[in-house]
Coordinates of C-alpha atoms and ligand atoms in Angstrom, one line a residue:
M163 CA -18.4 -2.3 9.1
S164 CA -19.2 -5.3 11.4
G165 CA -17.5 -8.6 10.8
S166 CA -20.5 -10.3 9.4
S167 CA -21.6 -7.6 7.1
A168 CA -17.9 -7.2 5.9
S169 CA -18.0 -10.9 4.9
A170 CA -20.9 -10.3 2.7
V171 CA -18.8 -8.1 0.4
L172 CA -17.0 -10.1 -2.2
G173 CA -13.6 -10.9 -1.0
A174 CA -13.9 -9.2 2.4
V175 CA -12.5 -10.9 5.4
D176 CA -14.7 -11.9 8.3
Y177 CA -13.0 -10.9 11.5
S178 CA -15.9 -11.9 13.7
T179 CA -14.5 -15.4 14.2
K180 CA -11.3 -16.1 16.0
I181 CA -9.8 -16.9 12.6
P182 CA -10.3 -14.2 10.0
N183 CA -11.5 -15.8 6.8
N184 CA -13.3 -15.3 3.5
V185 CA -14.6 -18.9 3.4
N186 CA -17.7 -18.3 5.5
L187 CA -16.3 -20.3 8.5
V188 CA -19.2 -19.2 10.7
S189 CA -21.5 -21.5 8.8
D190 CA -19.1 -24.4 8.9
A191 CA -19.2 -25.3 12.6
R192 CA -17.1 -28.5 12.2
V193 CA -14.2 -26.9 10.5
L194 CA -14.3 -23.8 12.7
K195 CA -14.2 -26.0 15.8
A196 CA -11.3 -28.1 14.4
L197 CA -9.3 -24.9 13.5
E198 CA -10.0 -23.3 16.9
Q199 CA -8.7 -26.5 18.5
W200 CA -5.6 -26.4 16.3
H201 CA -5.0 -22.7 17.1
P202 CA -3.5 -23.0 20.6
G203 CA -0.9 -25.5 19.3
Y204 CA 0.0 -23.1 16.5
I205 CA 0.4 -20.2 19.0
D206 CA 2.5 -22.4 21.1
W207 CA 4.7 -23.4 18.1
W208 CA 4.9 -19.7 17.1
M209 CA 6.0 -18.7 20.6
T210 CA 8.7 -21.4 20.9
M211 CA 9.8 -21.6 17.3
G212 CA 9.0 -18.2 15.8
P213 CA 11.2 -15.1 15.9
E214 CA 13.3 -15.4 19.0
G215 CA 13.2 -12.3 21.3
F216 CA 10.7 -10.1 19.4
Q217 CA 7.3 -11.5 20.4
A218 CA 6.6 -8.4 22.5
S219 CA 7.8 -5.9 19.9
E220 CA 5.5 -3.8 17.7
V221 CA 6.1 -4.4 14.1
Y222 CA 4.8 -2.4 11.2
L223 CA 3.1 -5.2 9.3
R224 CA 0.6 -5.6 6.5
T225 CA -2.4 -7.8 7.1
A226 CA -4.8 -8.8 4.4
V227 CA -8.2 -7.1 4.8
S228 CA -9.6 -8.2 1.5
I229 CA -8.3 -10.3 -1.4
D230 CA -9.2 -7.5 -3.8
P231 CA -5.9 -6.4 -5.6
K232 CA -6.1 -2.9 -4.0
G233 CA -7.3 -3.9 -0.6
W234 CA -5.3 -6.9 0.6
A235 CA -2.6 -5.0 2.3
K236 CA -3.4 -2.9 5.4
F237 CA -0.4 -1.7 7.3
D238 CA -0.2 -1.1 11.1
Y239 CA 1.8 -1.9 14.2
V240 CA 1.1 -5.4 15.5
K241 CA 2.7 -7.6 18.0
M242 CA 3.4 -10.8 16.1
P243 CA 1.6 -13.2 18.3
E244 CA -1.5 -11.0 17.8
Y245 CA -1.2 -11.0 14.0
R246 CA -4.6 -12.1 12.5
W247 CA -3.5 -15.2 10.6
G248 CA -6.4 -15.8 8.3
I249 CA -7.8 -18.1 5.7
L250 CA -8.0 -16.4 2.4
L251 CA -8.9 -17.9 -0.9
A252 CA -9.1 -16.2 -4.3
P253 CA -12.7 -15.9 -5.6
Q254 CA -14.4 -19.0 -7.0
D255 CA -15.0 -19.1 -10.8
E256 CA -18.1 -21.1 -11.3
N257 CA -17.0 -22.0 -14.9
R258 CA -13.5 -23.2 -14.0
L259 CA -12.5 -26.5 -15.6
V260 CA -9.8 -29.1 -15.0
N261 CA -7.3 -27.8 -17.6
F262 CA -4.9 -30.7 -18.1
G263 CA -4.4 -34.4 -17.7
A264 CA -6.8 -37.3 -18.1
H265 CA -9.8 -35.2 -16.7
K266 CA -9.2 -32.2 -19.0
G267 CA -12.4 -30.5 -19.8
E268 CA -14.4 -31.7 -16.7
K269 CA -15.7 -29.2 -14.3
A270 CA -13.1 -28.3 -11.6
W271 CA -13.7 -30.3 -8.4
Q272 CA -15.1 -28.7 -5.3
D273 CA -14.5 -31.8 -3.3
V274 CA -11.6 -34.2 -3.2
P275 CA -11.9 -36.9 -5.9
G276 CA -11.8 -40.2 -3.9
E277 CA -9.3 -41.9 -6.1
Y278 CA -6.7 -39.1 -5.7
R279 CA -7.2 -38.4 -2.0
A280 CA -3.8 -39.8 -0.8
M281 CA -1.9 -38.0 -3.6
L282 CA -3.6 -34.7 -3.0
R283 CA -3.1 -34.9 0.8
R284 CA 0.6 -35.6 0.2
L285 CA 1.0 -32.5 -2.0
I286 CA -0.8 -30.3 0.5
V287 CA 1.2 -31.7 3.5
I288 CA 4.6 -31.2 1.7
Q289 CA 3.6 -27.6 0.7
G290 CA 2.4 -27.0 4.3
D291 CA 5.6 -28.4 5.8
T292 CA 7.8 -25.9 4.1
E293 CA 6.1 -22.9 5.6
P294 CA 6.8 -23.4 9.4
A295 CA 10.2 -24.9 8.4
S296 CA 11.3 -21.5 7.0
V297 CA 10.2 -19.7 10.1
E298 CA 12.2 -22.1 12.2
Q299 CA 15.2 -21.6 10.0
Q300 CA 15.1 -17.8 10.4
R301 CA 14.1 -17.6 14.0
F302 CA 17.4 -16.2 15.3
L303 CA 18.0 -13.5 12.6
G304 CA 16.1 -10.6 14.4
A305 CA 18.9 -10.2 16.8
T306 CA 21.4 -9.3 14.1
A307 CA 19.1 -7.3 11.8
P308 CA 21.1 -4.7 9.8
S309 CA 18.3 -2.2 10.1
L310 CA 14.7 -1.9 11.4
Y311 CA 13.6 -1.9 7.8
D312 CA 15.2 -5.3 7.2
M313 CA 13.9 -6.6 10.6
R314 CA 10.4 -5.7 9.7
N315 CA 10.7 -7.4 6.3
L316 CA 12.0 -10.6 8.0
F317 CA 9.0 -10.6 10.4
Q318 CA 6.6 -9.9 7.5
V319 CA 7.9 -12.9 5.7
N320 CA 7.7 -14.9 8.9
V321 CA 4.0 -14.1 9.7
E322 CA 3.0 -14.7 6.1
E323 CA 4.7 -18.1 6.1
G324 CA 2.6 -18.7 9.2
R325 CA -0.4 -17.7 7.2
H326 CA 0.5 -20.1 4.4
L327 CA 0.7 -22.9 7.0
W328 CA -2.9 -21.9 8.0
A329 CA -3.9 -22.1 4.4
M330 CA -2.8 -25.7 4.0
V331 CA -4.1 -26.6 7.5
Y332 CA -7.6 -25.3 6.4
L333 CA -7.6 -27.6 3.4
L334 CA -6.6 -30.6 5.6
H335 CA -9.3 -29.9 8.1
K336 CA -12.0 -29.1 5.6
Y337 CA -11.4 -31.8 3.1
F338 CA -9.5 -34.7 4.7
G339 CA -11.4 -35.6 8.0
K340 CA -9.5 -37.5 10.6
D341 CA -6.3 -38.1 8.7
G342 CA -6.3 -34.4 7.7
R343 CA -6.4 -33.5 11.4
E344 CA -3.5 -35.8 12.1
E345 CA -1.5 -34.3 9.3
A346 CA -2.3 -30.8 10.6
D347 CA -0.9 -31.8 14.0
G348 CA 2.2 -33.3 12.4
L349 CA 2.9 -30.0 10.7
L350 CA 3.4 -28.5 14.2
Q351 CA 5.6 -31.4 15.4
R352 CA 8.3 -31.7 12.8
R353 CA 11.2 -29.3 13.3
S354 CA 13.8 -27.9 10.8
G355 CA 17.1 -29.7 11.1
D356 CA 15.8 -32.1 13.9
A357 CA 17.5 -35.5 13.7
D358 CA 14.4 -37.4 14.7
K359 CA 11.6 -35.3 13.2
P360 CA 13.0 -33.3 10.4
R361 CA 11.0 -31.2 7.9
M362 CA 10.2 -33.1 4.8
L363 CA 12.3 -31.5 2.1
G364 CA 16.1 -31.1 2.2
A365 CA 16.6 -27.4 1.8
F366 CA 14.2 -26.8 4.8
N367 CA 16.5 -28.6 7.2
E368 CA 19.5 -26.4 6.3
E369 CA 20.6 -23.5 8.5
T370 CA 20.0 -19.8 7.7
P371 CA 22.9 -18.6 9.7
D372 CA 23.2 -15.0 8.5
W373 CA 21.3 -12.2 6.7
L374 CA 23.0 -12.9 3.3
S375 CA 21.7 -16.5 3.6
F376 CA 18.2 -15.1 4.4
F377 CA 18.3 -12.9 1.3
M378 CA 19.6 -15.8 -0.9
F379 CA 16.9 -18.0 0.6
T380 CA 14.1 -15.6 -0.1
Y381 CA 15.4 -15.0 -3.6
F382 CA 16.1 -18.7 -4.6
T383 CA 14.0 -20.9 -2.2
D384 CA 10.9 -18.7 -2.1
R385 CA 11.1 -18.7 -5.9
D386 CA 10.7 -22.5 -5.7
G387 CA 7.7 -21.7 -3.6
K388 CA 6.4 -19.4 -6.4
M389 CA 6.9 -22.1 -9.1
Q390 CA 5.3 -24.8 -7.0
L391 CA 2.4 -22.7 -5.9
E392 CA 1.8 -21.6 -9.5
S393 CA 1.7 -25.2 -10.5
L394 CA -0.6 -26.1 -7.7
A395 CA -2.7 -23.0 -8.6
Q396 CA -3.5 -24.9 -11.9
S397 CA -5.0 -27.8 -9.9
G398 CA -8.3 -29.3 -10.8
F399 CA -9.1 -29.4 -7.1
D400 CA -10.5 -25.9 -7.0
P401 CA -10.0 -25.0 -3.3
L402 CA -6.3 -25.8 -3.6
S403 CA -6.1 -23.6 -6.7
R404 CA -7.9 -20.7 -5.1
T405 CA -5.7 -21.0 -1.9
C406 CA -2.5 -21.0 -3.9
R407 CA -3.5 -18.1 -6.1
F408 CA -3.8 -15.8 -3.1
M409 CA -0.6 -17.1 -1.5
L410 CA 1.2 -16.1 -4.7
T411 CA 0.4 -12.4 -4.1
E412 CA 2.3 -12.6 -0.7
E413 CA 5.2 -14.7 -2.1
A414 CA 6.0 -11.8 -4.5
H415 CA 7.1 -9.6 -1.5
H416 CA 9.3 -12.4 -0.2
M417 CA 11.2 -12.6 -3.5
F418 CA 11.4 -8.8 -3.5
V419 CA 13.1 -8.9 -0.1
G420 CA 15.6 -11.4 -1.4
E421 CA 16.4 -9.7 -4.7
T422 CA 16.8 -6.2 -3.1
G423 CA 18.6 -7.6 -0.1
V424 CA 21.3 -9.3 -2.2
G425 CA 21.3 -6.2 -4.5
R426 CA 21.8 -3.8 -1.6
T427 CA 24.6 -6.0 -0.3
I428 CA 26.3 -5.9 -3.7
E429 CA 25.8 -2.2 -4.1
R430 CA 27.4 -1.5 -0.7
T431 CA 30.4 -3.7 -1.5
C432 CA 31.0 -2.0 -4.9
E433 CA 30.6 1.4 -3.3
A434 CA 33.1 0.6 -0.6
M435 CA 35.6 -0.9 -3.1
K436 CA 35.3 2.2 -5.3
A437 CA 35.8 4.6 -2.3
A438 CA 38.9 2.6 -1.3
G439 CA 40.2 2.5 -4.9
I440 CA 40.1 -1.3 -5.1
E441 CA 39.4 -2.5 -8.6
D442 CA 40.3 -6.2 -8.2
P443 CA 37.2 -8.1 -6.9
Y444 CA 39.5 -11.0 -5.9
A445 CA 41.5 -8.8 -3.5
I446 CA 39.4 -10.5 -0.8
P447 CA 41.3 -9.6 2.4
R448 CA 41.4 -5.9 1.3
V449 CA 37.7 -5.9 0.5
R450 CA 36.8 -7.6 3.7
A451 CA 38.9 -5.1 5.7
L452 CA 36.3 -2.5 4.6
G453 CA 33.6 -4.4 6.5
V454 CA 31.7 -5.5 3.4
I455 CA 31.2 -8.9 1.7
D456 CA 33.4 -9.6 -1.2
L457 CA 31.8 -10.5 -4.5
P458 CA 33.4 -14.0 -4.8
T459 CA 31.8 -14.9 -1.4
I460 CA 28.4 -13.6 -2.6
Q461 CA 28.8 -15.9 -5.6
K462 CA 29.5 -18.9 -3.3
K463 CA 26.4 -18.1 -1.3
A464 CA 24.4 -18.0 -4.6
N465 CA 25.9 -21.3 -5.7
L466 CA 24.8 -22.9 -2.4
H467 CA 21.2 -21.6 -2.3
Y468 CA 20.5 -22.1 -6.0
S469 CA 21.8 -25.7 -5.9
L470 CA 19.8 -26.5 -2.7
S471 CA 16.7 -25.0 -4.3
L472 CA 17.1 -27.1 -7.5
D473 CA 16.8 -30.2 -5.3
L474 CA 13.3 -29.0 -4.3
F475 CA 12.1 -29.9 -7.8
G476 CA 12.5 -33.6 -7.2
S477 CA 13.9 -36.0 -9.8
E478 CA 14.1 -34.7 -13.4
V479 CA 12.2 -37.8 -14.5
S480 CA 9.5 -38.7 -12.0
T481 CA 6.5 -40.9 -12.1
N482 CA 5.1 -39.0 -9.1
A483 CA 5.1 -35.9 -11.1
A484 CA 3.5 -37.7 -14.1
N485 CA 0.8 -39.0 -11.8
F486 CA 0.1 -35.6 -10.3
Y487 CA -0.3 -34.2 -13.7
N488 CA -2.3 -36.9 -15.2
A489 CA -4.7 -36.8 -12.3
G490 CA -5.2 -33.0 -12.9
L491 CA -3.8 -32.2 -9.4
K492 CA -0.6 -30.3 -10.2
G493 CA 0.1 -28.7 -13.6
R494 CA 3.0 -26.9 -15.3
F495 CA 4.0 -23.3 -14.7
M496 CA 1.4 -21.1 -16.5
E497 CA -0.3 -24.3 -17.8
T498 CA -3.2 -22.5 -19.5
K499 CA -0.8 -20.2 -21.4
I500 CA 1.1 -23.2 -22.9
E501 CA 0.0 -24.1 -26.5
D502 CA -0.2 -27.9 -26.6
D503 CA -2.7 -30.6 -25.9
H504 CA -2.3 -30.4 -22.1
V505 CA -2.5 -34.2 -22.0
L506 CA 1.1 -34.9 -23.0
T507 CA 0.6 -38.5 -23.9
S508 CA 2.7 -38.2 -27.1
A509 CA 5.0 -35.3 -26.4
N510 CA 8.7 -35.3 -25.4
Y511 CA 10.8 -32.9 -23.4
P512 CA 14.6 -32.6 -23.3
V513 CA 16.1 -33.7 -20.0
L514 CA 19.7 -33.2 -18.9
K515 CA 21.0 -36.6 -17.9
L516 CA 24.3 -38.4 -17.2
V517 CA 25.1 -40.5 -20.2
D518 CA 28.4 -42.4 -20.4
G519 CA 30.0 -40.0 -17.9
Q520 CA 28.8 -37.0 -19.9
I521 CA 26.0 -34.5 -19.2
R522 CA 23.7 -34.8 -22.2
S523 CA 20.3 -33.6 -23.3
V524 CA 18.0 -36.6 -23.8
D525 CA 14.4 -36.6 -25.0
E526 CA 12.1 -38.1 -22.4
P527 CA 8.2 -38.4 -22.4
A528 CA 7.0 -35.0 -21.4
L529 CA 4.7 -36.5 -18.8
T530 CA 7.5 -37.9 -16.7
A531 CA 9.7 -34.8 -17.4
I532 CA 7.3 -32.4 -15.6
N533 CA 9.7 -31.7 -12.8
M534 CA 12.5 -30.9 -15.3
R535 CA 10.3 -28.5 -17.1
L536 CA 9.3 -26.7 -14.0
R537 CA 13.0 -26.6 -12.9
D538 CA 13.9 -25.1 -16.3
D539 CA 11.2 -22.4 -15.9
Y540 CA 12.6 -21.7 -12.4
S541 CA 16.2 -21.3 -13.7
K542 CA 15.0 -18.8 -16.3
D543 CA 13.2 -16.9 -13.6
C544 CA 16.3 -16.9 -11.4
Q545 CA 18.4 -15.5 -14.1
G546 CA 16.4 -12.2 -14.2
G547 CA 17.5 -11.1 -10.8
V548 CA 21.1 -12.3 -11.4
N549 CA 21.2 -10.0 -14.4
R550 CA 20.0 -7.1 -12.3
W551 CA 22.6 -7.8 -9.7
N552 CA 25.2 -7.8 -12.5
T553 CA 24.0 -4.4 -13.7
I554 CA 24.8 -3.0 -10.2
I555 CA 28.3 -4.4 -10.5
Q556 CA 28.8 -3.1 -14.0
K557 CA 27.5 0.4 -13.2
A558 CA 30.2 0.5 -10.5
G559 CA 32.8 -0.3 -13.2
I560 CA 33.9 -3.5 -11.4
K561 CA 34.9 -6.5 -13.6
F562 CA 33.0 -9.3 -12.1
E563 CA 29.9 -11.3 -13.2
L564 CA 27.7 -13.4 -11.0
T565 CA 26.5 -16.6 -12.7
L566 CA 24.1 -19.4 -11.9
P567 CA 26.1 -22.7 -11.5
S568 CA 25.4 -25.7 -13.6
V569 CA 22.4 -27.8 -12.6
A570 CA 24.8 -30.7 -12.0
F571 CA 26.7 -28.7 -9.3
N572 CA 26.2 -29.7 -5.6
R573 CA 23.1 -31.8 -6.1
H574 CA 21.6 -34.2 -3.6
I575 CA 18.4 -35.2 -5.5
G576 CA 17.9 -36.5 -9.0
E577 CA 20.2 -37.3 -12.0
F578 CA 23.4 -35.7 -10.6
K579 CA 23.2 -36.7 -6.9
D580 CA 25.9 -39.3 -7.1
I581 CA 28.5 -37.3 -9.1
H582 CA 30.5 -34.2 -8.5
A583 CA 30.6 -31.3 -11.0
S584 CA 32.1 -27.9 -11.0
P585 CA 29.9 -24.7 -11.3
D586 CA 30.6 -24.7 -15.0
G587 CA 29.4 -28.3 -15.4
K588 CA 32.6 -30.3 -15.7
L589 CA 32.5 -33.7 -14.0
L590 CA 35.1 -34.1 -11.2
T591 CA 36.7 -36.9 -9.2
D592 CA 36.0 -37.0 -5.5
E593 CA 39.5 -35.7 -4.9
Q594 CA 39.1 -32.7 -7.3
W595 CA 35.8 -31.9 -5.6
I596 CA 37.3 -32.0 -2.1
K597 CA 40.2 -29.8 -3.2
N598 CA 38.0 -27.1 -4.8
R599 CA 34.8 -27.3 -2.7
D600 CA 35.7 -24.3 -0.6
S601 CA 36.3 -22.1 -3.6
W602 CA 32.8 -22.8 -4.9
L603 CA 30.7 -23.1 -1.7
P604 CA 30.9 -21.0 1.5
S605 CA 33.7 -22.3 3.7
K606 CA 33.9 -22.2 7.5
A607 CA 36.1 -19.1 7.2
D608 CA 33.6 -17.4 4.9
G609 CA 30.9 -18.1 7.4
D610 CA 32.9 -16.8 10.3
F611 CA 33.7 -13.6 8.3
I612 CA 30.1 -13.0 7.5
A613 CA 29.1 -13.8 11.0
S614 CA 31.5 -11.1 12.2
L615 CA 29.6 -8.5 10.3
M616 CA 26.2 -9.5 11.7
K617 CA 25.9 -6.8 14.3
P618 CA 22.5 -5.2 15.0
S619 CA 21.8 -1.8 13.6
W620 CA 18.5 -0.7 15.1
E621 CA 18.5 3.1 15.0
P622 CA 15.7 4.3 12.7
G623 CA 17.1 5.1 9.3
K624 CA 20.5 3.6 10.0
Y625 CA 22.0 0.6 8.2
A626 CA 24.8 -1.8 9.0
N627 CA 28.0 -1.0 7.1
W628 CA 27.8 -4.1 4.8
I629 CA 24.4 -3.2 3.2
A630 CA 23.1 -0.2 1.3
A631 CA 19.8 1.6 2.3
P632 CA 16.7 0.6 0.2
K633 CA 15.6 3.0 -2.6
V634 CA 12.1 3.3 -1.2
G635 CA 10.5 2.6 2.2
I636 CA 7.8 0.0 2.9
D637 CA 4.3 1.6 2.5
H638 CA 6.3 4.7 1.2
K639 CA 7.4 5.5 4.6
A640 CA 10.3 8.1 5.1
G641 CA 13.9 6.9 5.5
D642 CA 13.9 7.3 9.3
F643 CA 10.6 5.5 9.9
E644 CA 10.6 3.2 13.0
Y645 CA 9.5 -0.1 11.3
V646 CA 9.9 -2.0 14.6
R647 CA 9.4 -0.7 18.1
V648 CA 11.8 -3.1 19.7
H649 CA 10.5 -4.1 23.1
G650 CA 13.0 -3.4 25.8
A651 CA 15.5 -1.7 23.4
Ligands
BYC713 N1 14.0 -33.5 -0.2 O1 9.7 -38.4 -8.0 P1 10.5 -37.5 -7.0 C1 7.8 -23.1 -0.5 C2 11.2 -37.3 -2.3 S1 8.8 -24.2 -1.4 C3 13.5 -34.7 0.3 O2 11.9 -37.3 -7.3 P2 8.4 -35.7 -6.9 C4 8.5 -22.2 0.4 C5 9.7 -37.3 -2.8 O3 8.9 -36.7 -1.8 C6 7.6 -25.2 -2.3 N2 12.8 -35.6 -0.4 O4 9.9 -36.1 -6.8 C7 9.7 -21.6 0.1 C8 9.5 -38.7 -3.0 O5 9.2 -39.3 -1.8 P3 8.2 -40.6 -1.7 C9 7.1 -26.4 -1.6 C10 12.5 -35.3 -1.7 O6 7.6 -36.4 -5.9 C11 10.3 -20.8 1.0 C12 10.8 -39.2 -3.5 O7 11.8 -38.3 -3.1 N3 6.0 -27.1 -2.3 O8 6.6 -23.1 -0.7 O9 7.9 -35.7 -8.3 C13 9.7 -20.6 2.2 C14 10.8 -39.3 -5.1 O10 10.3 -38.1 -5.6 C15 13.0 -34.2 -2.3 C16 6.1 -28.2 -3.0 O11 7.2 -28.8 -3.1 C17 13.8 -33.2 -1.5 N4 14.2 -32.1 -2.1 O12 8.6 -34.1 -6.5 C18 8.5 -21.2 2.5 C19 4.9 -28.7 -3.8 N5 12.6 -34.2 -3.6 O13 6.9 -40.1 -2.3 C20 7.9 -22.0 1.6 C21 4.5 -30.0 -3.4 C22 11.9 -35.3 -3.7 O14 8.9 -41.7 -2.5 N6 5.5 -31.0 -3.6 N7 11.9 -36.0 -2.6 O15 8.2 -40.9 -0.2 C23 5.7 -31.6 -4.8 O16 5.2 -31.3 -5.8 C24 6.7 -32.8 -4.9 O17 6.5 -33.5 -3.7 C25 8.2 -32.4 -5.0 C26 9.0 -33.7 -5.3 C27 8.3 -31.4 -6.2 C28 8.8 -31.8 -3.8

């Protein structure tokens, strides 16, 4: 089927333009031109800040060929710089309404409401900023991939984060004129961890130094992505809603990579402990001597990434969040499934706060507690995978349970940013914190040990000693499938 006739099919992607899309870009010369002008800068960014050392390798990637649930994933070998980053929106529902806030019941907006322009632009820019940031954070991991399967998954996540950047850049170019173009350029100029031009949100300026961090990041931080995208998918600004709905389908794979990556790490540790007859999970030197990551260190990594990700929800009580909601721009998780008035002018919501030196639940107006509610939904969502990790440990007969730390632990944003608390939520003096910090968060020595295990394992079907093989292959490929044809290997 030719590009233009393909685009006539509902949801099909037009590959006839330089930028594949299902938004009829050919008939929108202004936006097409703006995006084509932005494209070289993007490729330049990808070549300098994307996966280091693998731009010439052929990677078995999925590319969206249609947004239809059955047809959006087509697998083939692609060199990453040639990946067809496209603009894909979920189908428009002509009858869609604004479902919450002061405009509840109005027809969903197809254009930016003038009064909310700045607020909406800010939300889109923050969302957009996280996408290239994560690629920058992960750019050195290919060199130490524990298998070709894992390497391919890393690159899949990376190209899709690139596509999510395109998604936000499309909205900026299409709906925000000159300042949208400037913001789109800014998204290529900031850099993760840069002292002068850092990325906008805290967790996106942290390092992802090893593969366990990558898996924790895709489990915990991509899950913030899921919650935020789901809330933005509720937006009364319909193009944002449609964009986020399609992004969510891709996000699911990222969290799968995280959950199974941590799960396989745990599985391998338990297996090695059993084979060596080690029952005590705290016999750390003995476990490490087996070349696997001990369970207490896995707990520390989870503590770190969960607490960093909690910061991404902003302050528990936030007028920004209330304004976003009231304006109909950003809703709650699964807004339309919640049974209340969706206006929230008279409702309350319990918020954990610091009261007289104690962590207490205090009722706050639900409208200002929107971030807290989303964070609560996030914590519940996180618990599911932790339970599944614990099942792996239990099945191996090892007495150890992974837990999510208290929301007061290791926080830099919100109610608990100025205090120290233990993972079980006890308030601590500075001295107690300093004394115990390394037993709750990864220490330099833990980092060095994990780094010592990060040796490449690139033979098809082979896995580094510290991680178990996956249960099934990507696209149901056999165990020895060559997911990446590494250039020059
Ligand atoms: N770091 O009222 P406040 C993803 C700022 S992840 C630095 O507390 P608000 C992905 C805030 O900007 C999802 N600054 O919070 C995952 C504000 O600044 P201004 C990304 C922070 O505004 C993995 C001030 O503090 N998407 O997709 O209600 C891989 C007071 O703000 C932080 C979104 O986040 C922080 N952590 O909520 C790839 C959705 N937190 O305005 C991708 C869009 C707050 O005073 N963003 N601040 O200068 C939002 O909805 C909101 O901006 C936030 C903050 C939830 C982030």
